[in-house]
PDB file of N, CA and C in Angstrom:
ATOM      1  N   MET A 202      31.588  44.625 -40.707  1.00 41.00           N
ATOM      2  CA  MET A 202      31.626  43.302 -40.112  1.00 41.00           C
ATOM      3  C   MET A 202      31.861  42.239 -41.169  1.00 41.00           C
ATOM      4  N   SER A 203      31.204  42.357 -42.338  1.00 45.00           N
ATOM      5  CA  SER A 203      31.361  41.343 -43.370  1.00 45.00           C
ATOM      6  C   SER A 203      32.767  41.363 -43.952  1.00 45.00           C
ATOM      7  N   GLU A 204      33.447  42.512 -43.880  1.00 47.00           N
ATOM      8  CA  GLU A 204      34.825  42.578 -44.377  1.00 47.00           C
ATOM      9  C   GLU A 204      35.733  41.704 -43.527  1.00 47.00           C
ATOM     10  N   GLN A 205      35.484  41.649 -42.233  1.00 48.00           N
ATOM     11  CA  GLN A 205      36.310  40.833 -41.361  1.00 48.00           C
ATOM     12  C   GLN A 205      36.068  39.353 -41.616  1.00 48.00           C
ATOM     13  N   LEU A 206      34.864  38.985 -41.996  1.00 48.00           N
ATOM     14  CA  LEU A 206      34.581  37.583 -42.288  1.00 48.00           C
ATOM     15  C   LEU A 206      35.224  37.161 -43.595  1.00 48.00           C
ATOM     16  N   ASP A 207      35.271  38.074 -44.573  1.00 51.00           N
ATOM     17  CA  ASP A 207      35.880  37.748 -45.856  1.00 51.00           C
ATOM     18  C   ASP A 207      37.394  37.612 -45.737  1.00 51.00           C
ATOM     19  N   LYS A 208      38.003  38.461 -44.951  1.00 55.00           N
ATOM     20  CA  LYS A 208      39.452  38.445 -44.776  1.00 55.00           C
ATOM     21  C   LYS A 208      39.757  38.273 -43.295  1.00 55.00           C
ATOM     22  N   PRO A 209      39.959  37.035 -42.849  1.00 56.00           N
ATOM     23  CA  PRO A 209      40.127  36.807 -41.416  1.00 56.00           C
ATOM     24  C   PRO A 209      41.400  37.408 -40.827  1.00 56.00           C
ATOM     25  N   ASN A 210      42.419  37.657 -41.640  1.00 57.00           N
ATOM     26  CA  ASN A 210      43.655  38.219 -41.088  1.00 57.00           C
ATOM     27  C   ASN A 210      43.759  39.719 -41.341  1.00 57.00           C
ATOM     28  N   ALA A 211      42.665  40.376 -41.739  1.00 56.00           N
ATOM     29  CA  ALA A 211      42.673  41.818 -41.958  1.00 56.00           C
ATOM     30  C   ALA A 211      42.248  42.527 -40.675  1.00 56.00           C
ATOM     31  N   GLU A 212      42.910  43.607 -40.392  1.00 61.00           N
ATOM     32  CA  GLU A 212      42.569  44.396 -39.217  1.00 61.00           C
ATOM     33  C   GLU A 212      41.503  45.418 -39.604  1.00 61.00           C
ATOM     34  N   PRO A 213      40.803  46.007 -38.630  1.00 64.00           N
ATOM     35  CA  PRO A 213      39.719  46.942 -38.941  1.00 64.00           C
ATOM     36  C   PRO A 213      40.160  48.153 -39.770  1.00 64.00           C
ATOM     37  N   ASN A 214      41.411  48.584 -39.633  1.00 74.00           N
ATOM     38  CA  ASN A 214      41.854  49.754 -40.370  1.00 74.00           C
ATOM     39  C   ASN A 214      42.307  49.421 -41.786  1.00 74.00           C
ATOM     40  N   GLY A 215      42.154  48.165 -42.233  1.00 71.00           N
ATOM     41  CA  GLY A 215      42.443  47.795 -43.606  1.00 71.00           C
ATOM     42  C   GLY A 215      43.817  47.191 -43.821  1.00 71.00           C
ATOM     43  N   GLU A 216      44.653  47.146 -42.793  1.00 76.00           N
ATOM     44  CA  GLU A 216      45.989  46.578 -42.943  1.00 76.00           C
ATOM     45  C   GLU A 216      45.930  45.059 -42.775  1.00 76.00           C
ATOM     46  N   VAL A 217      46.789  44.371 -43.501  1.00 80.00           N
ATOM     47  CA  VAL A 217      46.865  42.923 -43.391  1.00 80.00           C
ATOM     48  C   VAL A 217      48.004  42.593 -42.443  1.00 80.00           C
ATOM     49  N   ARG A 218      47.719  41.769 -41.439  1.00 83.00           N
ATOM     50  CA  ARG A 218      48.754  41.419 -40.486  1.00 83.00           C
ATOM     51  C   ARG A 218      49.189  39.978 -40.717  1.00 83.00           C
ATOM     52  N   LYS A 219      50.392  39.661 -40.281  1.00 88.00           N
ATOM     53  CA  LYS A 219      50.904  38.300 -40.415  1.00 88.00           C
ATOM     54  C   LYS A 219      50.296  37.435 -39.317  1.00 88.00           C
ATOM     55  N   ILE A 220      50.041  36.168 -39.657  1.00 87.00           N
ATOM     56  CA  ILE A 220      49.488  35.261 -38.664  1.00 87.00           C
ATOM     57  C   ILE A 220      50.590  34.331 -38.176  1.00 87.00           C
ATOM     58  N   THR A 221      50.449  33.879 -36.956  1.00 92.00           N
ATOM     59  CA  THR A 221      51.443  32.974 -36.394  1.00 92.00           C
ATOM     60  C   THR A 221      51.172  31.558 -36.874  1.00 92.00           C
ATOM     61  N   LEU A 222      52.150  30.715 -36.694  1.00 93.00           N
ATOM     62  CA  LEU A 222      52.008  29.313 -37.101  1.00 93.00           C
ATOM     63  C   LEU A 222      50.886  28.632 -36.319  1.00 93.00           C
ATOM     64  N   ALA A 223      50.797  28.922 -35.038  1.00 93.00           N
ATOM     65  CA  ALA A 223      49.748  28.322 -34.209  1.00 93.00           C
ATOM     66  C   ALA A 223      48.365  28.752 -34.690  1.00 93.00           C
ATOM     67  N   GLU A 224      48.235  30.018 -35.067  1.00 94.00           N
ATOM     68  CA  GLU A 224      46.955  30.523 -35.558  1.00 94.00           C
ATOM     69  C   GLU A 224      46.592  29.870 -36.887  1.00 94.00           C
ATOM     70  N   ALA A 225      47.597  29.690 -37.744  1.00 94.00           N
ATOM     71  CA  ALA A 225      47.360  29.031 -39.031  1.00 94.00           C
ATOM     72  C   ALA A 225      46.936  27.581 -38.832  1.00 94.00           C
ATOM     73  N   MET A 226      47.552  26.900 -37.877  1.00 94.00           N
ATOM     74  CA  MET A 226      47.199  25.501 -37.597  1.00 94.00           C
ATOM     75  C   MET A 226      45.765  25.409 -37.056  1.00 94.00           C
ATOM     76  N   LYS A 227      45.370  26.366 -36.206  1.00 95.00           N
ATOM     77  CA  LYS A 227      44.008  26.367 -35.679  1.00 95.00           C
ATOM     78  C   LYS A 227      42.992  26.553 -36.795  1.00 95.00           C
ATOM     79  N   ARG A 228      43.295  27.441 -37.736  1.00 95.00           N
ATOM     80  CA  ARG A 228      42.387  27.677 -38.859  1.00 95.00           C
ATOM     81  C   ARG A 228      42.281  26.436 -39.738  1.00 95.00           C
ATOM     82  N   LYS A 229      43.419  25.787 -39.981  1.00 95.00           N
ATOM     83  CA  LYS A 229      43.422  24.585 -40.820  1.00 95.00           C
ATOM     84  C   LYS A 229      42.618  23.474 -40.147  1.00 95.00           C
ATOM     85  N   LEU A 230      42.772  23.322 -38.841  1.00 95.00           N
ATOM     86  CA  LEU A 230      42.022  22.320 -38.093  1.00 95.00           C
ATOM     87  C   LEU A 230      40.527  22.612 -38.150  1.00 95.00           C
ATOM     88  N   GLU A 231      40.174  23.887 -38.060  1.00 95.00           N
ATOM     89  CA  GLU A 231      38.763  24.286 -38.150  1.00 95.00           C
ATOM     90  C   GLU A 231      38.187  23.933 -39.523  1.00 95.00           C
ATOM     91  N   GLN A 232      38.975  24.150 -40.569  1.00 94.00           N
ATOM     92  CA  GLN A 232      38.523  23.811 -41.927  1.00 94.00           C
ATOM     93  C   GLN A 232      38.325  22.308 -42.064  1.00 94.00           C
ATOM     94  N   LYS A 233      39.232  21.526 -41.484  1.00 92.00           N
ATOM     95  CA  LYS A 233      39.112  20.073 -41.554  1.00 92.00           C
ATOM     96  C   LYS A 233      37.868  19.592 -40.813  1.00 92.00           C
ATOM     97  N   LYS A 234      37.576  20.204 -39.668  1.00 91.00           N
ATOM     98  CA  LYS A 234      36.397  19.826 -38.902  1.00 91.00           C
ATOM     99  C   LYS A 234      35.129  20.128 -39.690  1.00 91.00           C
ATOM    100  N   GLN A 235      35.092  21.282 -40.357  1.00 90.00           N
ATOM    101  CA  GLN A 235      33.929  21.648 -41.151  1.00 90.00           C
ATOM    102  C   GLN A 235      33.770  20.702 -42.333  1.00 90.00           C
ATOM    103  N   ALA A 236      34.885  20.315 -42.961  1.00 88.00           N
ATOM    104  CA  ALA A 236      34.827  19.400 -44.094  1.00 88.00           C
ATOM    105  C   ALA A 236      34.343  18.026 -43.646  1.00 88.00           C
ATOM    106  N   SER A 237      34.815  17.563 -42.497  1.00 85.00           N
ATOM    107  CA  SER A 237      34.381  16.252 -42.016  1.00 85.00           C
ATOM    108  C   SER A 237      32.914  16.291 -41.602  1.00 85.00           C
ATOM    109  N   ALA A 238      32.448  17.425 -41.110  1.00 81.00           N
ATOM    110  CA  ALA A 238      31.032  17.551 -40.750  1.00 81.00           C
ATOM    111  C   ALA A 238      30.162  17.457 -41.996  1.00 81.00           C
ATOM    112  N   LYS A 239      30.636  18.016 -43.101  1.00 78.00           N
ATOM    113  CA  LYS A 239      29.880  17.933 -44.355  1.00 78.00           C
ATOM    114  C   LYS A 239      29.806  16.496 -44.832  1.00 78.00           C
ATOM    115  N   THR A 240      30.905  15.763 -44.740  1.00 74.00           N
ATOM    116  CA  THR A 240      30.896  14.374 -45.206  1.00 74.00           C
ATOM    117  C   THR A 240      30.016  13.515 -44.309  1.00 74.00           C
ATOM    118  N   LYS A 241      29.966  13.811 -43.023  1.00 69.00           N
ATOM    119  CA  LYS A 241      29.095  13.057 -42.110  1.00 69.00           C
ATOM    120  C   LYS A 241      27.637  13.297 -42.468  1.00 69.00           C
ATOM    121  N   ASP A 242      27.299  14.534 -42.855  1.00 63.00           N
ATOM    122  CA  ASP A 242      25.932  14.825 -43.271  1.00 63.00           C
ATOM    123  C   ASP A 242      25.571  14.024 -44.507  1.00 63.00           C
ATOM    124  N   LEU A 243      26.501  13.895 -45.423  1.00 62.00           N
ATOM    125  CA  LEU A 243      26.235  13.142 -46.646  1.00 62.00           C
ATOM    126  C   LEU A 243      26.060  11.665 -46.346  1.00 62.00           C
ATOM    127  N   GLN A 244      26.803  11.154 -45.379  1.00 63.00           N
ATOM    128  CA  GLN A 244      26.713   9.743 -45.042  1.00 63.00           C
ATOM    129  C   GLN A 244      25.429   9.431 -44.268  1.00 63.00           C
ATOM    130  N   ASN A 245      24.856  10.414 -43.643  1.00 63.00           N
ATOM    131  CA  ASN A 245      23.658  10.191 -42.831  1.00 63.00           C
ATOM    132  C   ASN A 245      22.371  10.285 -43.642  1.00 63.00           C
ATOM    133  N   GLY A 246      22.464  10.211 -44.956  1.00 62.00           N
ATOM    134  CA  GLY A 246      21.255  10.202 -45.761  1.00 62.00           C
ATOM    135  C   GLY A 246      21.044  11.453 -46.573  1.00 62.00           C
ATOM    136  N   HIS A 247      21.821  12.467 -46.385  1.00 60.00           N
ATOM    137  CA  HIS A 247      21.694  13.673 -47.185  1.00 60.00           C
ATOM    138  C   HIS A 247      22.511  13.469 -48.461  1.00 60.00           C
ATOM    139  N   HIS A 248      21.810  13.409 -49.577  1.00 64.00           N
ATOM    140  CA  HIS A 248      22.485  13.122 -50.837  1.00 64.00           C
ATOM    141  C   HIS A 248      22.818  14.409 -51.564  1.00 64.00           C
ATOM    142  N   THR A 249      23.864  14.344 -52.356  1.00 63.00           N
ATOM    143  CA  THR A 249      24.275  15.490 -53.141  1.00 63.00           C
ATOM    144  C   THR A 249      24.052  15.192 -54.618  1.00 63.00           C
ATOM    145  N   THR A 250      23.954  16.229 -55.415  1.00 70.00           N
ATOM    146  CA  THR A 250      23.751  16.048 -56.847  1.00 70.00           C
ATOM    147  C   THR A 250      25.042  16.266 -57.615  1.00 70.00           C
ATOM    148  N   ASP A 251      26.155  16.331 -56.922  1.00 74.00           N
ATOM    149  CA  ASP A 251      27.445  16.524 -57.586  1.00 74.00           C
ATOM    150  C   ASP A 251      27.787  15.306 -58.429  1.00 74.00           C
ATOM    151  N   VAL A 252      28.486  15.558 -59.532  1.00 77.00           N
ATOM    152  CA  VAL A 252      28.930  14.475 -60.400  1.00 77.00           C
ATOM    153  C   VAL A 252      30.231  13.940 -59.830  1.00 77.00           C
ATOM    154  N   LYS A 253      30.255  12.633 -59.584  1.00 76.00           N
ATOM    155  CA  LYS A 253      31.442  12.022 -59.009  1.00 76.00           C
ATOM    156  C   LYS A 253      32.183  11.243 -60.078  1.00 76.00           C
ATOM    157  N   GLN A 254      33.487  11.258 -59.968  1.00 76.00           N
ATOM    158  CA  GLN A 254      34.300  10.523 -60.924  1.00 76.00           C
ATOM    159  C   GLN A 254      34.195   9.027 -60.628  1.00 76.00           C
ATOM    160  N   MET A 255      34.034   8.232 -61.706  1.00 76.00           N
ATOM    161  CA  MET A 255      33.912   6.792 -61.520  1.00 76.00           C
ATOM    162  C   MET A 255      35.239   6.198 -61.084  1.00 76.00           C
ATOM    163  N   LYS A 256      35.160   5.215 -60.229  1.00 78.00           N
ATOM    164  CA  LYS A 256      36.358   4.488 -59.823  1.00 78.00           C
ATOM    165  C   LYS A 256      36.575   3.353 -60.811  1.00 78.00           C
ATOM    166  N   THR A 257      37.810   2.933 -60.932  1.00 77.00           N
ATOM    167  CA  THR A 257      38.094   1.853 -61.870  1.00 77.00           C
ATOM    168  C   THR A 257      37.476   0.559 -61.374  1.00 77.00           C
ATOM    169  N   GLN A 258      37.035  -0.244 -62.318  1.00 77.00           N
ATOM    170  CA  GLN A 258      36.474  -1.536 -61.974  1.00 77.00           C
ATOM    171  C   GLN A 258      37.534  -2.592 -62.244  1.00 77.00           C
ATOM    172  N   ILE A 259      37.988  -3.227 -61.187  1.00 79.00           N
ATOM    173  CA  ILE A 259      39.034  -4.234 -61.328  1.00 79.00           C
ATOM    174  C   ILE A 259      38.356  -5.555 -61.690  1.00 79.00           C
ATOM    175  N   ASN A 260      38.666  -6.057 -62.871  1.00 81.00           N
ATOM    176  CA  ASN A 260      38.067  -7.303 -63.333  1.00 81.00           C
ATOM    177  C   ASN A 260      38.887  -8.483 -62.857  1.00 81.00           C
ATOM    178  N   LYS A 261      38.194  -9.569 -62.562  1.00 83.00           N
ATOM    179  CA  LYS A 261      38.870 -10.777 -62.119  1.00 83.00           C
ATOM    180  C   LYS A 261      39.527 -11.438 -63.320  1.00 83.00           C
ATOM    181  N   LYS A 262      40.766 -11.811 -63.151  1.00 85.00           N
ATOM    182  CA  LYS A 262      41.481 -12.477 -64.232  1.00 85.00           C
ATOM    183  C   LYS A 262      41.006 -13.928 -64.320  1.00 85.00           C
ATOM    184  N   PRO A 263      40.839 -14.440 -65.543  1.00 86.00           N
ATOM    185  CA  PRO A 263      40.382 -15.829 -65.672  1.00 86.00           C
ATOM    186  C   PRO A 263      41.456 -16.804 -65.203  1.00 86.00           C
ATOM    187  N   ASN A 264      41.014 -17.929 -64.667  1.00 89.00           N
ATOM    188  CA  ASN A 264      41.928 -18.968 -64.204  1.00 89.00           C
ATOM    189  C   ASN A 264      42.369 -19.775 -65.421  1.00 89.00           C
ATOM    190  N   ASN A 265      43.644 -19.677 -65.795  1.00 88.00           N
ATOM    191  CA  ASN A 265      44.140 -20.389 -66.970  1.00 88.00           C
ATOM    192  C   ASN A 265      45.034 -21.569 -66.582  1.00 88.00           C
ATOM    193  N   GLN A 266      44.763 -22.155 -65.416  1.00 89.00           N
ATOM    194  CA  GLN A 266      45.579 -23.273 -64.958  1.00 89.00           C
ATOM    195  C   GLN A 266      45.427 -24.479 -65.889  1.00 89.00           C
ATOM    196  N   LYS A 267      44.226 -24.723 -66.383  1.00 89.00           N
ATOM    197  CA  LYS A 267      44.009 -25.865 -67.275  1.00 89.00           C
ATOM    198  C   LYS A 267      44.806 -25.691 -68.563  1.00 89.00           C
ATOM    199  N   ARG A 268      44.845 -24.480 -69.085  1.00 87.00           N
ATOM    200  CA  ARG A 268      45.582 -24.232 -70.313  1.00 87.00           C
ATOM    201  C   ARG A 268      47.089 -24.393 -70.092  1.00 87.00           C
ATOM    202  N   ARG A 269      47.559 -23.945 -68.936  1.00 88.00           N
ATOM    203  CA  ARG A 269      48.988 -24.042 -68.651  1.00 88.00           C
ATOM    204  C   ARG A 269      49.441 -25.492 -68.476  1.00 88.00           C
ATOM    205  N   THR A 270      48.591 -26.282 -67.829  1.00 89.00           N
ATOM    206  CA  THR A 270      48.983 -27.659 -67.552  1.00 89.00           C
ATOM    207  C   THR A 270      48.657 -28.598 -68.697  1.00 89.00           C
ATOM    208  N   GLY A 271      47.871 -28.142 -69.682  1.00 83.00           N
ATOM    209  CA  GLY A 271      47.564 -28.975 -70.830  1.00 83.00           C
ATOM    210  C   GLY A 271      46.466 -29.978 -70.594  1.00 83.00           C
ATOM    211  N   VAL A 272      45.604 -29.745 -69.621  1.00 77.00           N
ATOM    212  CA  VAL A 272      44.522 -30.694 -69.321  1.00 77.00           C
ATOM    213  C   VAL A 272      43.332 -30.422 -70.205  1.00 77.00           C
TER     214      VAL A 272
END
């Protein structure tokens, strides 16, 4: 039973069969649903200890209008 879970496109006799496009799309959609469920759990107060990459901090440019106009 665990062999079928590890290889979803493997048949019981050990042969690998080709999957159809519709079947592949269903699997991809299932993966997306599971991924979105994980992110919803994180947003609902469940925190993770993963290290996240910092986003760039966009600094405000100084207003140099006085310098340009000579005031």
